[in-house]
PDB file of C-alpha atoms in Angstrom:
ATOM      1  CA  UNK A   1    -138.246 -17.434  79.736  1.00  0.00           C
ATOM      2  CA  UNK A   2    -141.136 -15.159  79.052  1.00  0.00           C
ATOM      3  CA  UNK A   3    -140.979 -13.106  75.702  1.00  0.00           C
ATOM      4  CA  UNK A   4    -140.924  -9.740  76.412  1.00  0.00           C
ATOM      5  CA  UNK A   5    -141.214  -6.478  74.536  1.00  0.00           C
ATOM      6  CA  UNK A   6    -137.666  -4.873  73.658  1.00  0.00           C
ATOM      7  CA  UNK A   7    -136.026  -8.126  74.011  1.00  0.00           C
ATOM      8  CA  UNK A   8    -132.206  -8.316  72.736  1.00  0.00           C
ATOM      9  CA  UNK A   9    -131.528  -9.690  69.700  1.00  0.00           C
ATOM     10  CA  UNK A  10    -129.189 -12.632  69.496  1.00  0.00           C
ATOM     11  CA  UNK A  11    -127.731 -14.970  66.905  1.00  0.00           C
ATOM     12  CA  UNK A  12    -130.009 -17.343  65.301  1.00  0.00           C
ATOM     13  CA  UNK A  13    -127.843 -19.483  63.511  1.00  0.00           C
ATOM     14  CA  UNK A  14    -125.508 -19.947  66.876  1.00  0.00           C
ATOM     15  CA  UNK A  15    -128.836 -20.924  68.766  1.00  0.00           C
ATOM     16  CA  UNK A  16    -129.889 -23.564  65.590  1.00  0.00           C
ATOM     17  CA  UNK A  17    -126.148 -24.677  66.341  1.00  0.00           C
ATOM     18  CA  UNK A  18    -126.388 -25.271  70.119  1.00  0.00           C
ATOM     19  CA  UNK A  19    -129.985 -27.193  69.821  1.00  0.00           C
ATOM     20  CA  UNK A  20    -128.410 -29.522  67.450  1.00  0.00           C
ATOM     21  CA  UNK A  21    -124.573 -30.254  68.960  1.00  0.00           C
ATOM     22  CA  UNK A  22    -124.851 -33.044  72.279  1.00  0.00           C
ATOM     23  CA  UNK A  23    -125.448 -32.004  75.747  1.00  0.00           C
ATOM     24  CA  UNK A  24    -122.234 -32.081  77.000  1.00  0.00           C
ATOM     25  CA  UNK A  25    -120.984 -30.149  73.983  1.00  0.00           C
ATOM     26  CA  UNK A  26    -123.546 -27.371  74.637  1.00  0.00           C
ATOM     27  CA  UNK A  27    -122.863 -27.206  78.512  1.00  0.00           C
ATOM     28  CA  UNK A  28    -119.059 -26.776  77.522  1.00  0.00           C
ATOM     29  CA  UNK A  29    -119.675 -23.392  75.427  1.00  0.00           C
ATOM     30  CA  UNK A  30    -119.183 -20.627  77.043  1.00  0.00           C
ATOM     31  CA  UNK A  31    -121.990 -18.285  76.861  1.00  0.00           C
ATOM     32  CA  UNK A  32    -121.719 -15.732  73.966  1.00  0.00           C
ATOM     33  CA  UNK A  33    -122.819 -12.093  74.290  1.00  0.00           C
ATOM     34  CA  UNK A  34    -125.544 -11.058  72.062  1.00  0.00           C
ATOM     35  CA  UNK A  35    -124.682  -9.743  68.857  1.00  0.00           C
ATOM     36  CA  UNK A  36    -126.616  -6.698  68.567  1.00  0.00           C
ATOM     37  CA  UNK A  37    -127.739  -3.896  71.222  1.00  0.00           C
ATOM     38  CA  UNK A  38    -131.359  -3.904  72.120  1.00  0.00           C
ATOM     39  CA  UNK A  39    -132.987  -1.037  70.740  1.00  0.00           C
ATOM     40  CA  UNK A  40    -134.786   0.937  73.683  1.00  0.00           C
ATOM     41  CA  UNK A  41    -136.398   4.243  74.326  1.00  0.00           C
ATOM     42  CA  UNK A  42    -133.375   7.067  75.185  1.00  0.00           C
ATOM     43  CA  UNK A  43    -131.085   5.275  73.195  1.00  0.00           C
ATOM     44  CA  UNK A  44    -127.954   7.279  73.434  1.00  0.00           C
ATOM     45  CA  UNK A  45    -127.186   9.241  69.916  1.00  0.00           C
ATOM     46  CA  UNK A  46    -124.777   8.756  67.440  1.00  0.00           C
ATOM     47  CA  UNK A  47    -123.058  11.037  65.029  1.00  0.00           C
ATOM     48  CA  UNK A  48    -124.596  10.737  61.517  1.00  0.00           C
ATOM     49  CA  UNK A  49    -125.021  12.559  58.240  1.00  0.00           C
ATOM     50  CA  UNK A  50    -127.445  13.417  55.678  1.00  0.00           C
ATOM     51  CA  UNK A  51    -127.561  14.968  52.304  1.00  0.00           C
ATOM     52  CA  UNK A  52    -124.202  12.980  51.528  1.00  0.00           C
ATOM     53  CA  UNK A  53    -122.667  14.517  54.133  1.00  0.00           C
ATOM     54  CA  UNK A  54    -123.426  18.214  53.547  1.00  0.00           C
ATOM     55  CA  UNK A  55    -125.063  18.232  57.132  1.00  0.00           C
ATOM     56  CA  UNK A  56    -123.991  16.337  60.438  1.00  0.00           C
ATOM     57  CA  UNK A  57    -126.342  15.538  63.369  1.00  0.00           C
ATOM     58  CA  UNK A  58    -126.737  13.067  66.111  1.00  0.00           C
ATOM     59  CA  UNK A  59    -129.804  10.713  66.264  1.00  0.00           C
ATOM     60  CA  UNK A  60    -130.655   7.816  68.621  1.00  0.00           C
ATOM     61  CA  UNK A  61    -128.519   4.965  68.376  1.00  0.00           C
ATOM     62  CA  UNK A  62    -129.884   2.130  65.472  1.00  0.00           C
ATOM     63  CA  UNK A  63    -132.743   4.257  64.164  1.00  0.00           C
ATOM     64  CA  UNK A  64    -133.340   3.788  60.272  1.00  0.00           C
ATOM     65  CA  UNK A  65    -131.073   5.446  58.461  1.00  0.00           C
ATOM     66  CA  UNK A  66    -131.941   7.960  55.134  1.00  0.00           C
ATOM     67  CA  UNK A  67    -130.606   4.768  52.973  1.00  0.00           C
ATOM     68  CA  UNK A  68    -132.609   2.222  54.796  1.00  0.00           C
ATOM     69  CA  UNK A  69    -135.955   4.277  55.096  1.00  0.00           C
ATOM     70  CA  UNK A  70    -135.623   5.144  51.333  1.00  0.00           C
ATOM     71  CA  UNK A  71    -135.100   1.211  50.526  1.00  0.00           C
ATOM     72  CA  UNK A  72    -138.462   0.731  52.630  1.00  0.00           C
ATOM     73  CA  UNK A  73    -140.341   2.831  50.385  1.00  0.00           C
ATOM     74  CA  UNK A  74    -140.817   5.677  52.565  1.00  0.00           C
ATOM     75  CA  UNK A  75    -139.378   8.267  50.516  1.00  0.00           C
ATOM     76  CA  UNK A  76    -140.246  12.332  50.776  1.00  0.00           C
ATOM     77  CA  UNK A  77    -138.324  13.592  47.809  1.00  0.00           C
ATOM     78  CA  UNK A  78    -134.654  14.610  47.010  1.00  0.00           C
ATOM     79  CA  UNK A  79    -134.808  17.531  49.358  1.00  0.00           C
ATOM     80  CA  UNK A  80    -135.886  15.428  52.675  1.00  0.00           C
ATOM     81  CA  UNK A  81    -133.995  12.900  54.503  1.00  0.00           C
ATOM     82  CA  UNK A  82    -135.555  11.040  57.371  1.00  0.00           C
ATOM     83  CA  UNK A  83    -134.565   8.717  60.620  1.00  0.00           C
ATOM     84  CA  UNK A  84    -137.050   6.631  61.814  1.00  0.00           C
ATOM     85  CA  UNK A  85    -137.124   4.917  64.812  1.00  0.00           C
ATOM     86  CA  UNK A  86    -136.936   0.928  64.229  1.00  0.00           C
ATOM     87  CA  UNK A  87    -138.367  -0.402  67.281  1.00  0.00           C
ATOM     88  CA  UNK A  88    -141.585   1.791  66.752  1.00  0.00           C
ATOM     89  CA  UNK A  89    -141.308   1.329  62.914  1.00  0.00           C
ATOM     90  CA  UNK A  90    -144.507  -0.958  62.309  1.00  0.00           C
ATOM     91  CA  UNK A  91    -146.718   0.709  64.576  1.00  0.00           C
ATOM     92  CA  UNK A  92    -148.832   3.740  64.936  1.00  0.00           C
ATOM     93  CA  UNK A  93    -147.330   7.011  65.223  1.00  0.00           C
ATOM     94  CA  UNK A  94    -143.758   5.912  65.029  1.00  0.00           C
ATOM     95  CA  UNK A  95    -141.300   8.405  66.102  1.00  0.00           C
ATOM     96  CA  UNK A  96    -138.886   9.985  63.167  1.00  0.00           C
ATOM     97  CA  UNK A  97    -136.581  12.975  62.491  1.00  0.00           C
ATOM     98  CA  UNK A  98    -136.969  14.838  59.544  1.00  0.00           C
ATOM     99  CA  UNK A  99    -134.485  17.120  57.929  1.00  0.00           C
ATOM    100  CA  UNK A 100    -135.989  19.269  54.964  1.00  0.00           C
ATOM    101  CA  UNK A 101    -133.572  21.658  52.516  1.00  0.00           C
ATOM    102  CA  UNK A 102    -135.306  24.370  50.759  1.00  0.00           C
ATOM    103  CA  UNK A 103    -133.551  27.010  49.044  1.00  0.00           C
ATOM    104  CA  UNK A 104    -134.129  30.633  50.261  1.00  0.00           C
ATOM    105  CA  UNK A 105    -134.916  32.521  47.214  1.00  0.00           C
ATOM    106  CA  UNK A 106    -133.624  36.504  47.343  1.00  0.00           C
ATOM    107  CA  UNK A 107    -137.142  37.834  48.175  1.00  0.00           C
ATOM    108  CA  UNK A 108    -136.769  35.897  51.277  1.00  0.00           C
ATOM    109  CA  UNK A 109    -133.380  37.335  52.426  1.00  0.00           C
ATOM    110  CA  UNK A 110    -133.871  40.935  51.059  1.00  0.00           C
ATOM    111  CA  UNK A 111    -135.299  43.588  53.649  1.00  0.00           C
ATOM    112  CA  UNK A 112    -138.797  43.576  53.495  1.00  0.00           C
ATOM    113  CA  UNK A 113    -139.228  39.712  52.919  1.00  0.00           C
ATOM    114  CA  UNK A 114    -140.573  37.199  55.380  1.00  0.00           C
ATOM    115  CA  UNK A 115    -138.590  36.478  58.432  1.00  0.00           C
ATOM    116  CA  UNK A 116    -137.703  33.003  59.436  1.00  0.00           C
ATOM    117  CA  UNK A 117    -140.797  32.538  61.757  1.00  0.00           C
ATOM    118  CA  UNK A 118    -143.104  33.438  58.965  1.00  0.00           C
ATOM    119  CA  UNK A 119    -141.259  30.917  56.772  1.00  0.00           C
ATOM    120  CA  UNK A 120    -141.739  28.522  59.318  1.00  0.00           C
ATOM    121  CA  UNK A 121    -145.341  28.627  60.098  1.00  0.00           C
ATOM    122  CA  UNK A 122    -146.060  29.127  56.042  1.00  0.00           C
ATOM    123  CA  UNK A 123    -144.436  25.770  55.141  1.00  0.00           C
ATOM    124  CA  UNK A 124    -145.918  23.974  58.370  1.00  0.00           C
ATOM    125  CA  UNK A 125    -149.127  24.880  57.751  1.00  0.00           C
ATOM    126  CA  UNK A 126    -149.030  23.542  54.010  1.00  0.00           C
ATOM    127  CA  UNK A 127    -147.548  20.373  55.284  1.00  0.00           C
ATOM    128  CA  UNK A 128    -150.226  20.000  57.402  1.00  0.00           C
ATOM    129  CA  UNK A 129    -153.393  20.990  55.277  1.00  0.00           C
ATOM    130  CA  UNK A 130    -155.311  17.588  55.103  1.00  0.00           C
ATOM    131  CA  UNK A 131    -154.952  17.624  58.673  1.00  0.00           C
ATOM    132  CA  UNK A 132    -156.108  19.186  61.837  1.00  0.00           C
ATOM    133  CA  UNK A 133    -153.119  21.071  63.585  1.00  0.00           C
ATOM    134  CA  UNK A 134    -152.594  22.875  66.526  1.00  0.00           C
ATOM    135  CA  UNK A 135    -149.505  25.110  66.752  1.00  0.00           C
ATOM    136  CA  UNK A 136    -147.589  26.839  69.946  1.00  0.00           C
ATOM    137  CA  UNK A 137    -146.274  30.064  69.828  1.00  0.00           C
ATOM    138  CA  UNK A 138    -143.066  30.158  67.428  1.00  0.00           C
ATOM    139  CA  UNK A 139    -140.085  31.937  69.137  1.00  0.00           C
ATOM    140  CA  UNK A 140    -136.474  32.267  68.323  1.00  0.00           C
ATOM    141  CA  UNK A 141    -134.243  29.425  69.128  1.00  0.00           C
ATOM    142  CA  UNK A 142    -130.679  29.956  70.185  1.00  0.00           C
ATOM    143  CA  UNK A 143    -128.120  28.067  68.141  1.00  0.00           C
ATOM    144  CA  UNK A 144    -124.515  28.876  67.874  1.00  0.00           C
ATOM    145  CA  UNK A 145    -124.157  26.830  64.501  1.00  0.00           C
ATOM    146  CA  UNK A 146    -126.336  29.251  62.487  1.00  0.00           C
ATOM    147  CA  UNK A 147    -127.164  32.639  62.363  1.00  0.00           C
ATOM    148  CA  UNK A 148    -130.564  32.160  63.100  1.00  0.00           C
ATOM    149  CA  UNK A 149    -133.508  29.681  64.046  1.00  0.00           C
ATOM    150  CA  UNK A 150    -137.104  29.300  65.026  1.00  0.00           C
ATOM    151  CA  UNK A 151    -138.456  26.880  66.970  1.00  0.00           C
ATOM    152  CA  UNK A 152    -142.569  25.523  67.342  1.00  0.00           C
ATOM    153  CA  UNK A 153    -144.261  22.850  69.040  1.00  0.00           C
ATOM    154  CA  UNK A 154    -147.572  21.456  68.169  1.00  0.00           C
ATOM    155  CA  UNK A 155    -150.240  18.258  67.360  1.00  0.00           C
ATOM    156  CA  UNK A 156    -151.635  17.142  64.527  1.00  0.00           C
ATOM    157  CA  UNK A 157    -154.632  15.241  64.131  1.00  0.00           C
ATOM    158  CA  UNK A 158    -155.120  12.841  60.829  1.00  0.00           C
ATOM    159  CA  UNK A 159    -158.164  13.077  59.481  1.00  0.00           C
ATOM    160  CA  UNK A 160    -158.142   9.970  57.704  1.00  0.00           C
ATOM    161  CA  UNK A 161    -156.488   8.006  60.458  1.00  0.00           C
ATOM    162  CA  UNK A 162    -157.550  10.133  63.633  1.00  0.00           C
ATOM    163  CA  UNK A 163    -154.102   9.598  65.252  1.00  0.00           C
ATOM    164  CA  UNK A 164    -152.514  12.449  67.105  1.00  0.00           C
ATOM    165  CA  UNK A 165    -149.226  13.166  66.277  1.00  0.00           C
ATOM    166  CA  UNK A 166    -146.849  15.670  68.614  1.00  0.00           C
ATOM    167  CA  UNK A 167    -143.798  17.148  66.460  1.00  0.00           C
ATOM    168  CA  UNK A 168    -141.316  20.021  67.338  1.00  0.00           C
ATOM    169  CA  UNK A 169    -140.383  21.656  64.252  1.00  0.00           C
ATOM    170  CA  UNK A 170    -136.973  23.953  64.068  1.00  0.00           C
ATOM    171  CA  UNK A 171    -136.083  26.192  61.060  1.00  0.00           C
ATOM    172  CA  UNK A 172    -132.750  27.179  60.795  1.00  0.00           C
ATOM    173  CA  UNK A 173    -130.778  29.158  58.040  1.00  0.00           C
ATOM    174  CA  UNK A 174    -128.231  27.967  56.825  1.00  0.00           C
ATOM    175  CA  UNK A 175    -126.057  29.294  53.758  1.00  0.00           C
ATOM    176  CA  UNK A 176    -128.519  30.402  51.196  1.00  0.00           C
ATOM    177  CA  UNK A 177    -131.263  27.659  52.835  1.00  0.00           C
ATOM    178  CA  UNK A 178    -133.727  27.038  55.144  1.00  0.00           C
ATOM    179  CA  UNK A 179    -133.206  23.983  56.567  1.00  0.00           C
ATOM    180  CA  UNK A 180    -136.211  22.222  58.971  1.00  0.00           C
ATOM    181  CA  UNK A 181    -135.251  20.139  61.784  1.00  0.00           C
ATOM    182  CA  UNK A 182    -138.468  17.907  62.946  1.00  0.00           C
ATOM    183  CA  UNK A 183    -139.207  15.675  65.517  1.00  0.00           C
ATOM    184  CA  UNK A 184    -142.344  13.320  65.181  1.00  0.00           C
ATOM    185  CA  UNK A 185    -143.424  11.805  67.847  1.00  0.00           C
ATOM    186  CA  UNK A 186    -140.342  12.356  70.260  1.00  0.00           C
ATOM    187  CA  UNK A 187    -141.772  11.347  73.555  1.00  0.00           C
ATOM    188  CA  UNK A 188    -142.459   7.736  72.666  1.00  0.00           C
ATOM    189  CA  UNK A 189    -138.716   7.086  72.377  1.00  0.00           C
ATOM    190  CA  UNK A 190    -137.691   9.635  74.886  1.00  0.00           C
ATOM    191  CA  UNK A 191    -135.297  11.784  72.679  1.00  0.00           C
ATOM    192  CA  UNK A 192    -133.665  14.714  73.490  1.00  0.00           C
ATOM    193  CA  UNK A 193    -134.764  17.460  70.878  1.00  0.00           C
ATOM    194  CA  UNK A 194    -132.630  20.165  72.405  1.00  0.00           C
ATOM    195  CA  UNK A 195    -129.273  17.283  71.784  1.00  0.00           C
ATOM    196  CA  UNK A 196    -129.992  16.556  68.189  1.00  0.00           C
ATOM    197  CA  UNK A 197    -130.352  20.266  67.375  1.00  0.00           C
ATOM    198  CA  UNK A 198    -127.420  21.279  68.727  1.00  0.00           C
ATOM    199  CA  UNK A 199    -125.827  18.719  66.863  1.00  0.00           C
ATOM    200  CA  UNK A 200    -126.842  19.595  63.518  1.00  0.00           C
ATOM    201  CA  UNK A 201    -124.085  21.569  61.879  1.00  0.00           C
ATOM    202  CA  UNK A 202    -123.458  22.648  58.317  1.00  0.00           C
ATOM    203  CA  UNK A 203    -120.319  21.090  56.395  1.00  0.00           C
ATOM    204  CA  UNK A 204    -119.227  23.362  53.521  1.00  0.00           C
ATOM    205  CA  UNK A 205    -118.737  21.240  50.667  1.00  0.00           C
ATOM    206  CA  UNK A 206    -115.809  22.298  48.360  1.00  0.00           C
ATOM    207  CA  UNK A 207    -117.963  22.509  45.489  1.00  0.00           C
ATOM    208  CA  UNK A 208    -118.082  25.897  42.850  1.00  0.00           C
ATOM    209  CA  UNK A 209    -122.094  27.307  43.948  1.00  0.00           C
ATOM    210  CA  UNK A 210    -122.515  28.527  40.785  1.00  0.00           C
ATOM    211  CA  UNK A 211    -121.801  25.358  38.650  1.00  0.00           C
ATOM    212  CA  UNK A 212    -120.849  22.812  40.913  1.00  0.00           C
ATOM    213  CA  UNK A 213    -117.078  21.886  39.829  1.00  0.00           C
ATOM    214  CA  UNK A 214    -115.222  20.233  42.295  1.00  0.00           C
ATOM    215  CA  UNK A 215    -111.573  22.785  41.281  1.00  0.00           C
ATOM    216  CA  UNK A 216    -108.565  22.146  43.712  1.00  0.00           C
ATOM    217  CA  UNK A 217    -108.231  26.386  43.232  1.00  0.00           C
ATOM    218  CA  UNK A 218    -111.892  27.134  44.938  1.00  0.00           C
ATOM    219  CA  UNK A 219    -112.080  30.657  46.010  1.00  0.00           C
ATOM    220  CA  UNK A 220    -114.301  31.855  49.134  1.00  0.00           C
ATOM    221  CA  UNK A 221    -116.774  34.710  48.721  1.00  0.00           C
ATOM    222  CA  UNK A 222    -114.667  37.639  50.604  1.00  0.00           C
ATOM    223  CA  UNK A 223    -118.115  38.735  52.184  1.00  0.00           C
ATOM    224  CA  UNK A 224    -120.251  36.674  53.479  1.00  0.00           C
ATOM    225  CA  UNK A 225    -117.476  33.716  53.572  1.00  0.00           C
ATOM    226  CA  UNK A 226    -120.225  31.396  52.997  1.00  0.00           C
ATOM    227  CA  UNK A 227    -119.283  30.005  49.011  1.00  0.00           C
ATOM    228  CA  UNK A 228    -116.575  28.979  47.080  1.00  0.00           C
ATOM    229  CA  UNK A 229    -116.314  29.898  43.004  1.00  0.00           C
ATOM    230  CA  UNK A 230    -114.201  28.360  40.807  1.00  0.00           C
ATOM    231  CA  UNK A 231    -113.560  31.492  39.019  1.00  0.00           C
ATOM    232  CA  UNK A 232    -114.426  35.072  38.685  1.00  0.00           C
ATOM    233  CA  UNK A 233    -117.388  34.302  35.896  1.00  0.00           C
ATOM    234  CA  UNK A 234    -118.777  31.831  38.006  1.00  0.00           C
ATOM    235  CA  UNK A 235    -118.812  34.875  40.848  1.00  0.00           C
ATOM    236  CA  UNK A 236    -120.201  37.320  38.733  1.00  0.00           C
ATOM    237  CA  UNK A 237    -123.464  34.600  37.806  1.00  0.00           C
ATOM    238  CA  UNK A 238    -124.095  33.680  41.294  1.00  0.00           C
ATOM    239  CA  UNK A 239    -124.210  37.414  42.306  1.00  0.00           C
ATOM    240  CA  UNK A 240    -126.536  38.079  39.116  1.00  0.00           C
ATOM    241  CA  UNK A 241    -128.678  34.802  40.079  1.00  0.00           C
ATOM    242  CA  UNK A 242    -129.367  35.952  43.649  1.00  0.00           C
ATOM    243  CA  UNK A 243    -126.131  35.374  45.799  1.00  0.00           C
ATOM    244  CA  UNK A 244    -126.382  39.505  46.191  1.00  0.00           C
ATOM    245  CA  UNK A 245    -129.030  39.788  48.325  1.00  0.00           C
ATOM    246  CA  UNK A 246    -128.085  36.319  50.371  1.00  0.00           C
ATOM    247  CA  UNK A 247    -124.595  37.706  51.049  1.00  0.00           C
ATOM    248  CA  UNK A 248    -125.270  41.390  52.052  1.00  0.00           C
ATOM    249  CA  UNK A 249    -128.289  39.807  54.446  1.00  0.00           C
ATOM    250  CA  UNK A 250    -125.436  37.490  55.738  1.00  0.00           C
ATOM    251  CA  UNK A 251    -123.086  40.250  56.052  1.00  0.00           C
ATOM    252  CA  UNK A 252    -125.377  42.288  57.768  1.00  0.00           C
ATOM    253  CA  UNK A 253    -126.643  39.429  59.701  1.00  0.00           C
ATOM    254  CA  UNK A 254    -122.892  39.237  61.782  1.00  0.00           C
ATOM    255  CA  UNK A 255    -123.228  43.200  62.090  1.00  0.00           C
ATOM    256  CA  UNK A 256    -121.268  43.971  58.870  1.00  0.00           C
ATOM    257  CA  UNK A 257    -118.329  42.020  60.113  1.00  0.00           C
TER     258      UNK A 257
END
């Protein structure tokens, strides 16, 4: 049978098995289905988390996940969590989604600061320094899990390497964070970028912001309904420490409602 790329996997030990039991024990086995699902371009996606569970998404079915990648070595830092593809993993190029946290300080959300597109393009273009990039036009992205979101495609060119590299990048904010949604390389496996980023939501974690207590009596911000405190001095240190300016630019955001 020719050996062909994509191939399903299938038990090894059951095939050692069959090669050594008689003939007319192997003819008598029924034939077993294979173990594991072939991993192919426009694998269907699967529901799966990241940032222990403070976000959801869907990604391809058997990529890498966060855990895996980080026990290959391929680690970005505590604020990035990746999926990589696994059939593409050892070559060129490979295709991965990256999801990036980064806090968004109260110059950002006060009148007068950067708007999300500017974000966007500012931390693409340090990302991409040692290379050469070329980006789209950045427009607003319509998501009905945030408030708002930005959205650019565009190629990058290694200069070490010389391999071109496609990625749609998505910046979304979330509760007192940007958070990037990026797709490297998405046409080699065929995924659906508009799928995953309707998928990724935001789970509110039932954590105090200000200190990060885990009370059973958690109380939600009456404004921007966006944070829990654990108690009134807790309240009164976020506010100080920037939660001011997040929560009237969320408030104002939803048009004061």
């Amino acid at each position: 049978m020719p050996i062909v790329a994509g191939a399903p996997l299938v038990d090894a030990h059951f095939i050692k098995s069959a090669m050594a039991a008689p003939q007319s024990t192997r003819n008598s086995r029924k034939k077993r289905k294979d173990p594991e699902v072939p991993i192919v371009a426009g694998a269907p996606l699967v529901d799966a988390t990241c940032f222990d569970g403070a976000y959801e998404l869907r990604v391809p079915r058997g990529w890498l996940t966060p855990a895996e990648v980080r026990a290959t070595g391929l680690d970005h830092g505590p604020f990035v969590e990746q999926f990589v593809s696994r059939r593409a993993y050892d070559g060129p190029g490979f295709s991965t989604i990256f999801v990036r946290r980064r806090p968004r300080f109260p110059s950002m959300a006060a009148s007068g600061g950067r708007d999300g597109a500017a974000r966007l393009m500012a931390y693409l273009e340090d990302q991409e320094l040692a290379n050469n990039a070329t980006f789209g036009p950045v427009a607003a992205y319509d998501t009905s899990q945030f408030e708002r979101a930005w959205v650019v495609d565009y190629a990058s060119v290694g200069r070490l390497e010389g391999l071109t590299s496609t990625t749609t990048a998505l910046l979304v904010e979330a509760p007192e964070e940007d958070v990037f949604l990026m797709l490297n390389n998405g046409e080699k496996e065929a995924v659906d970028f508009k799928a995953v980023a309707a998928s990724l939501r935001h789970v509110p974690r039932r954590v105090c912001a200000a200190c990060g207590g885990s009370s059973s009596k958690l109380s939600q911000c009456a404004a921007c309904k966006t944070v829990l405190y654990c108690s009134r001095a807790c309240q009164a240190s976020h506010w100080k420490l920037g939660h001011k300016a997040v929560c009237r630019a969320a408030v104002a955001a939803r048009g004061g409602v």
